[in-house]
mmCIF file with all atom_site columns, C-alpha atoms in Angstrom:
data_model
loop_
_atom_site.group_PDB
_atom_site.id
_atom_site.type_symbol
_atom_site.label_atom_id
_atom_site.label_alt_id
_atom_site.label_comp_id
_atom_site.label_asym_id
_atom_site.label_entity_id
_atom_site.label_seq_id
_atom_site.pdbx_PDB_ins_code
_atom_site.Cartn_x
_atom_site.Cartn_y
_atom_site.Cartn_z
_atom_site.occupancy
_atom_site.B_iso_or_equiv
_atom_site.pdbx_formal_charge
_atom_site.auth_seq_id
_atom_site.auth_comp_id
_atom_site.auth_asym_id
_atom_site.auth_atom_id
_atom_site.pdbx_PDB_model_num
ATOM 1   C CA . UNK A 1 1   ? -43.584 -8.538  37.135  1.00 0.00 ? 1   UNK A CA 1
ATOM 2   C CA . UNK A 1 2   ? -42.465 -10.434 33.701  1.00 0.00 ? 2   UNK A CA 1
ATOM 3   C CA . UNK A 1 3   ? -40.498 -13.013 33.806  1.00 0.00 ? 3   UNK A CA 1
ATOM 4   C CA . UNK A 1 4   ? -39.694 -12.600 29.735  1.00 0.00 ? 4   UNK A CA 1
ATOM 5   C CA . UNK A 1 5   ? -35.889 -11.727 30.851  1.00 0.00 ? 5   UNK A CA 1
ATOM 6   C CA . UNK A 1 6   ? -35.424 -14.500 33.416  1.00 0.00 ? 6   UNK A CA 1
ATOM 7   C CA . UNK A 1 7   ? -33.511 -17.577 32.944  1.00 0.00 ? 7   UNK A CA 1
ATOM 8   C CA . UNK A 1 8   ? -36.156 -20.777 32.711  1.00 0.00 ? 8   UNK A CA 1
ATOM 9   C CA . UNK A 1 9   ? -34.673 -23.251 35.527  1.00 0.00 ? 9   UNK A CA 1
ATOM 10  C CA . UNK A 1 10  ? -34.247 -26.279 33.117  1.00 0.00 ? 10  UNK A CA 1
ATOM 11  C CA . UNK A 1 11  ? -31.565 -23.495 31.142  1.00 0.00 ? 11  UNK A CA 1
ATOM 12  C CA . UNK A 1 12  ? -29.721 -22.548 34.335  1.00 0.00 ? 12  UNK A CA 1
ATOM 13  C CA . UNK A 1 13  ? -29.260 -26.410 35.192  1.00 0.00 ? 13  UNK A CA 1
ATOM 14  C CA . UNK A 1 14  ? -27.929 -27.057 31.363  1.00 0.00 ? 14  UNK A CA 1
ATOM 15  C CA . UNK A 1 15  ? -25.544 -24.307 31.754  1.00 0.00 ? 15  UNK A CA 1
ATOM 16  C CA . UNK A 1 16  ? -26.980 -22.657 28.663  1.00 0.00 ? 16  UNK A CA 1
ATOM 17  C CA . UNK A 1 17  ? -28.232 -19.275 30.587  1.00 0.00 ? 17  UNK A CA 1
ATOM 18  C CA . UNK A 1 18  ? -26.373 -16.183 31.113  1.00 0.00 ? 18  UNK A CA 1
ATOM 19  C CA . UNK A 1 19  ? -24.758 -17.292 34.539  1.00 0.00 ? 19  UNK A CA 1
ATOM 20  C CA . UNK A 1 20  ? -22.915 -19.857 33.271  1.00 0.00 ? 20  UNK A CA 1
ATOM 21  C CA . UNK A 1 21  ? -19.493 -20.865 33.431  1.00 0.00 ? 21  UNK A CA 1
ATOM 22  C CA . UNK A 1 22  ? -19.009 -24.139 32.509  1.00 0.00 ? 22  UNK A CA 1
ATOM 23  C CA . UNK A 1 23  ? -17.493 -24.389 29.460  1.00 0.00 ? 23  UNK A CA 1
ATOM 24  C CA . UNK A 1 24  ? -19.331 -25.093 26.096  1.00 0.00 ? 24  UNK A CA 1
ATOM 25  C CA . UNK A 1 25  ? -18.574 -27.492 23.621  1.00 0.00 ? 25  UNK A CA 1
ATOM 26  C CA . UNK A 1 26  ? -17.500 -24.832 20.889  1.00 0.00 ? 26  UNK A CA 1
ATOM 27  C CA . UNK A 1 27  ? -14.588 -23.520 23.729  1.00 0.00 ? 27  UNK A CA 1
ATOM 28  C CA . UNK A 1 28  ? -12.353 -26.554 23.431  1.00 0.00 ? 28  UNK A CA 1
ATOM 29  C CA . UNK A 1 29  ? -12.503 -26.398 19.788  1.00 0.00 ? 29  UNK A CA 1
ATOM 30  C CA . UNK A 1 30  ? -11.668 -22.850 19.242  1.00 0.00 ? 30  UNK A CA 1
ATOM 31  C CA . UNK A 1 31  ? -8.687  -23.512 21.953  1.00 0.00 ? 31  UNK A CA 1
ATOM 32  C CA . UNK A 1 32  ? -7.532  -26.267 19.258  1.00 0.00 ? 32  UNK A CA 1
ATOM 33  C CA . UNK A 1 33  ? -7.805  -24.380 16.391  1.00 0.00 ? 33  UNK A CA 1
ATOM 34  C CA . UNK A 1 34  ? -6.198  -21.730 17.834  1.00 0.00 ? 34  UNK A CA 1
ATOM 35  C CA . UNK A 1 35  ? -2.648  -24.021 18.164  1.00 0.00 ? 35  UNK A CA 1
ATOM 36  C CA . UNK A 1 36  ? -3.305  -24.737 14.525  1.00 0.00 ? 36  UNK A CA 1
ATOM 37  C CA . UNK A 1 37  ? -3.564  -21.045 13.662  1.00 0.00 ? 37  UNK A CA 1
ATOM 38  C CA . UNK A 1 38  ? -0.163  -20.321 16.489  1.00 0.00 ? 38  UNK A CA 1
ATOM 39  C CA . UNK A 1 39  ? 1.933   -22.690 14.339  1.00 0.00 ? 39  UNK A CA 1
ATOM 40  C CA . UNK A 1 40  ? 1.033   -21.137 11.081  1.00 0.00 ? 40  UNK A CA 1
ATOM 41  C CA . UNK A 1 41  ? 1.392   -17.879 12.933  1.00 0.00 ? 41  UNK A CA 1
ATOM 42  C CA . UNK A 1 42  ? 4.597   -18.702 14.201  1.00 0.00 ? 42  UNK A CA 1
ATOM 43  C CA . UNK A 1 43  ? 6.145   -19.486 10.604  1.00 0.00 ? 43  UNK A CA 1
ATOM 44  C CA . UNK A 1 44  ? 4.800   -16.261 9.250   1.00 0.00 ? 44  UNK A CA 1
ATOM 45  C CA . UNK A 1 45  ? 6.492   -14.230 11.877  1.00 0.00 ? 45  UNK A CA 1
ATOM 46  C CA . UNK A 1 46  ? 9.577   -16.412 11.493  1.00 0.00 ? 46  UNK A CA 1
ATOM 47  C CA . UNK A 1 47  ? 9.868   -16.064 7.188   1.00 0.00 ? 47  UNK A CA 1
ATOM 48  C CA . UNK A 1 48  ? 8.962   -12.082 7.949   1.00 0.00 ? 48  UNK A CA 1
ATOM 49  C CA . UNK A 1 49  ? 11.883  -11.915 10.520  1.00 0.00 ? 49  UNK A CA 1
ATOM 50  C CA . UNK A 1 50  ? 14.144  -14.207 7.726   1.00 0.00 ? 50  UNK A CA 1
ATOM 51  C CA . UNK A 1 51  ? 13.522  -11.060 5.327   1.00 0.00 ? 51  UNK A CA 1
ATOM 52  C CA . UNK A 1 52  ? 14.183  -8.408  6.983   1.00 0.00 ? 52  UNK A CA 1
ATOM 53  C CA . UNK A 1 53  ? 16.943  -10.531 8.308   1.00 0.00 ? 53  UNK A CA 1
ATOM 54  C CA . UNK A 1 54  ? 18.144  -10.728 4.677   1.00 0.00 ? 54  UNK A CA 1
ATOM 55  C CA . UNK A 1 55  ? 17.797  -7.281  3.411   1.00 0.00 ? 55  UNK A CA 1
ATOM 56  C CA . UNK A 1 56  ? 19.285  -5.609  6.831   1.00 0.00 ? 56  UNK A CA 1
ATOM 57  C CA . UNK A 1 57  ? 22.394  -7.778  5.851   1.00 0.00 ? 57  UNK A CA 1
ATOM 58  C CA . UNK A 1 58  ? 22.194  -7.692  1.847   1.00 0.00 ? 58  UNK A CA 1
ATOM 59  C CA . UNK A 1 59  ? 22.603  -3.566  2.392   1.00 0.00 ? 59  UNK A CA 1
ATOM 60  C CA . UNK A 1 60  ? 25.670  -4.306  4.353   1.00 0.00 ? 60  UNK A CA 1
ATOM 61  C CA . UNK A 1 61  ? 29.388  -4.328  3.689   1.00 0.00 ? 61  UNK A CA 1
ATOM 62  C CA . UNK A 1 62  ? 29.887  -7.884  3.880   1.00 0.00 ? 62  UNK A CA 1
ATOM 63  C CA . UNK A 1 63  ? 31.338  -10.161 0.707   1.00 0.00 ? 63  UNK A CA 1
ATOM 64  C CA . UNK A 1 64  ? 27.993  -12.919 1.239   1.00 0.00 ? 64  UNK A CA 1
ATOM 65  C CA . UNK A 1 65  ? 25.340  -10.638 0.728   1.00 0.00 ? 65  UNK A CA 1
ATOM 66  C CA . UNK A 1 66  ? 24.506  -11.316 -2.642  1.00 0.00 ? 66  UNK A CA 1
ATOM 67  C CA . UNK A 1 67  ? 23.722  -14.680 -0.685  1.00 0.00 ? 67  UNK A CA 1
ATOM 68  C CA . UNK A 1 68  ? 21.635  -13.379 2.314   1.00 0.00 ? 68  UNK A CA 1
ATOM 69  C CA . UNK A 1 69  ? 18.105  -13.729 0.167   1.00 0.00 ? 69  UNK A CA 1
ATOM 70  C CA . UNK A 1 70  ? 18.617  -17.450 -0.921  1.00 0.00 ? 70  UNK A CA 1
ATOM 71  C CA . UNK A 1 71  ? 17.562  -18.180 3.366   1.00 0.00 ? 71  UNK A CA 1
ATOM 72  C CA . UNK A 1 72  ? 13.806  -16.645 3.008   1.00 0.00 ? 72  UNK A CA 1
ATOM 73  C CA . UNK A 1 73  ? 13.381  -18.689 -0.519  1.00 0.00 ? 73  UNK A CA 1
ATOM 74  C CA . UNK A 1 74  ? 14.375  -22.120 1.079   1.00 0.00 ? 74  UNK A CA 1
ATOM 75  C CA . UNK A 1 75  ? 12.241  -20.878 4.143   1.00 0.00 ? 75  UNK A CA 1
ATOM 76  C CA . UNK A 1 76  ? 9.403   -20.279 2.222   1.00 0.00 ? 76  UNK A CA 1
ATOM 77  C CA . UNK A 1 77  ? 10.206  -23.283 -0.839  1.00 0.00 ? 77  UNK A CA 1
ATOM 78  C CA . UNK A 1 78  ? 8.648   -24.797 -3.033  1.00 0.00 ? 78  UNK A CA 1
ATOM 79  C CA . UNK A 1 79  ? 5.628   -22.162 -3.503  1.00 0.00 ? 79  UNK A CA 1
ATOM 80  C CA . UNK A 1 80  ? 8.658   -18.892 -3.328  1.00 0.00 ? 80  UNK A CA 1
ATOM 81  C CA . UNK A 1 81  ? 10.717  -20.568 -6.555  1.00 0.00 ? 81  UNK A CA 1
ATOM 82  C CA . UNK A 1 82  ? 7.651   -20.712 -8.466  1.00 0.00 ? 82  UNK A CA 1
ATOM 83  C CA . UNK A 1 83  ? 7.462   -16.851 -8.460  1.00 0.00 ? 83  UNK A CA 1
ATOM 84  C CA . UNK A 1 84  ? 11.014  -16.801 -8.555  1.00 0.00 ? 84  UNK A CA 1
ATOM 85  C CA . UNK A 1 85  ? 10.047  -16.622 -12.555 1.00 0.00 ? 85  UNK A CA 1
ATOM 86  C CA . UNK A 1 86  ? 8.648   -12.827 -12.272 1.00 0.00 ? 86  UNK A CA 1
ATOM 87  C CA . UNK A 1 87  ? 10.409  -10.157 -13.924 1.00 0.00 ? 87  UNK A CA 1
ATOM 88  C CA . UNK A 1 88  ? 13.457  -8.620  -12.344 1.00 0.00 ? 88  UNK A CA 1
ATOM 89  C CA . UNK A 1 89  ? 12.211  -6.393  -9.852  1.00 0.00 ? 89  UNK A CA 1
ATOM 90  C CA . UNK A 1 90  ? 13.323  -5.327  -6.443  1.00 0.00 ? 90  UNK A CA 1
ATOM 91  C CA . UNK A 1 91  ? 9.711   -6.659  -5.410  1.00 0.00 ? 91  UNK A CA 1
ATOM 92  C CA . UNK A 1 92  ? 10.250  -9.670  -6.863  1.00 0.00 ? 92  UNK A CA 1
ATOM 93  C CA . UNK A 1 93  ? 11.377  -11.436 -3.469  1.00 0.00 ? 93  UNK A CA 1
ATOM 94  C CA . UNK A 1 94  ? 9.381   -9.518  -1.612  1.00 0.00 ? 94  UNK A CA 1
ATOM 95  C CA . UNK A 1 95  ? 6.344   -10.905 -3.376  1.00 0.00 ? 95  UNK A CA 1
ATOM 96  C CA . UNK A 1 96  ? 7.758   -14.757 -3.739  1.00 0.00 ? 96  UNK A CA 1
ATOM 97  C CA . UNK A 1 97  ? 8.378   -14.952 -0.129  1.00 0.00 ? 97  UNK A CA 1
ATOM 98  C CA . UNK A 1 98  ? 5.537   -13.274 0.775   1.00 0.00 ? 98  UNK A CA 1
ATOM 99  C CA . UNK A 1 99  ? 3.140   -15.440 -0.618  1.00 0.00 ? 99  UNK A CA 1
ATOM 100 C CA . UNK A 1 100 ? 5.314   -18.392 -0.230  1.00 0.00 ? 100 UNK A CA 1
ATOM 101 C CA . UNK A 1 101 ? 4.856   -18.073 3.476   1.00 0.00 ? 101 UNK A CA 1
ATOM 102 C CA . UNK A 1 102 ? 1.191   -17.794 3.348   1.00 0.00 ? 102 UNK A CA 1
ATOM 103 C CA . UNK A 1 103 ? 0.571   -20.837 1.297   1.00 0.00 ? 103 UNK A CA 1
ATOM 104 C CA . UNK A 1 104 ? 2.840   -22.818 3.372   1.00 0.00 ? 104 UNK A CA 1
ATOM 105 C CA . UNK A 1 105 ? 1.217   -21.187 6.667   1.00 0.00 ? 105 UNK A CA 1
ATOM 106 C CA . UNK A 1 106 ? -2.478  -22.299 5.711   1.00 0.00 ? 106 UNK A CA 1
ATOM 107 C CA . UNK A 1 107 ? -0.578  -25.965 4.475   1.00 0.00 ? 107 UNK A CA 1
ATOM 108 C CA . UNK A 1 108 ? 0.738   -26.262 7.863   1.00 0.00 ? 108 UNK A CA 1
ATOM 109 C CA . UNK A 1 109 ? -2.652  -24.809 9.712   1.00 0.00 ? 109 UNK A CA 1
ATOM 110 C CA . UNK A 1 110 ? -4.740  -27.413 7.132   1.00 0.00 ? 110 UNK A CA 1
ATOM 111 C CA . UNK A 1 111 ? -1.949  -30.326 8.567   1.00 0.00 ? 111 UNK A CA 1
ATOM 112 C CA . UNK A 1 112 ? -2.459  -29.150 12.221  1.00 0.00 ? 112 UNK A CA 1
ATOM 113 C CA . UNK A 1 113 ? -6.360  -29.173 11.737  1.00 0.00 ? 113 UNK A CA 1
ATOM 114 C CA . UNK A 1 114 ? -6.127  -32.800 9.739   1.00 0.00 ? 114 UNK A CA 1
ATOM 115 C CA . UNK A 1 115 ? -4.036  -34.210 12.581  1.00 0.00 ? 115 UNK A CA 1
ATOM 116 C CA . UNK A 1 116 ? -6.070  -33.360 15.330  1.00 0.00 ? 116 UNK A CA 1
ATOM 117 C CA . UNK A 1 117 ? -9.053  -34.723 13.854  1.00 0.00 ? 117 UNK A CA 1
ATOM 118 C CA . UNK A 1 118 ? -7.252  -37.879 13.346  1.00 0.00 ? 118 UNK A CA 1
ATOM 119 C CA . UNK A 1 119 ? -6.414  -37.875 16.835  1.00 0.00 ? 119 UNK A CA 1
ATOM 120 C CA . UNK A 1 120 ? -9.834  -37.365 18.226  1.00 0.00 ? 120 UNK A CA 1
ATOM 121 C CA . UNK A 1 121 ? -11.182 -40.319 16.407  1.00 0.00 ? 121 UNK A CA 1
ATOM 122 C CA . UNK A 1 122 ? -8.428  -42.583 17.077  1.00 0.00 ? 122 UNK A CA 1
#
């Protein structure tokens, strides 16, 4: 009988063999960064729902319309009125809000990460 695929006893008593269940180290910080990457998450889902918000009421009949695509540019400012410069296009707000949001998302996942390492040293 070989005992090559049988876990030594000192691993089974430091949790590190197959059978374990405690926890390793590596779980709680995945669990953190995954907050970091819910927030940014969150805002991206938010700015995309802000821009289809704005074009489902810019098609509309109403007399604000024209106005309905300022709300995804403040969303998504200062990064979105940097591209606001590109050419007149109907992608034009698609793209400045678009990758407004994700430079503000990773700012906000890089703030997240910075403030929980803070925390754990203080």
């Amino acid at each position: 009988m070989s005992t090559a695929h049988a876990p030594k006893e000192a691993d089974v008593m430091a949790g590190s063999g197959s059978g374990s269940t405690s926890p390793s180290p590596r779980s709680g910080r995945s669990g953190r960064d995954a907050l970091g990457s819910a927030l940014a998450g969150g805002y991206l889902i938010l700015c995309a729902a802000l821009l289809v918000w704005a074009v489902v009421v810019s098609n509309g009949d109403n007399p604000d319309a024209s106005f309905a695509g300022v709300i995804p540019i403040f969303a998504t400012a200062p990064v979105s009125m940097v591209f606001l410069v590109l050419p007149d296009h109907a992608s034009a707000l698609y793209i400045a809000v678009g990758l407004g949001a994700l430079v503000n998302a990773a700012l906000i996942h890089w703030c997240a990460r910075a403030l929980r390492r803070g925390l754990k040293r203080g």
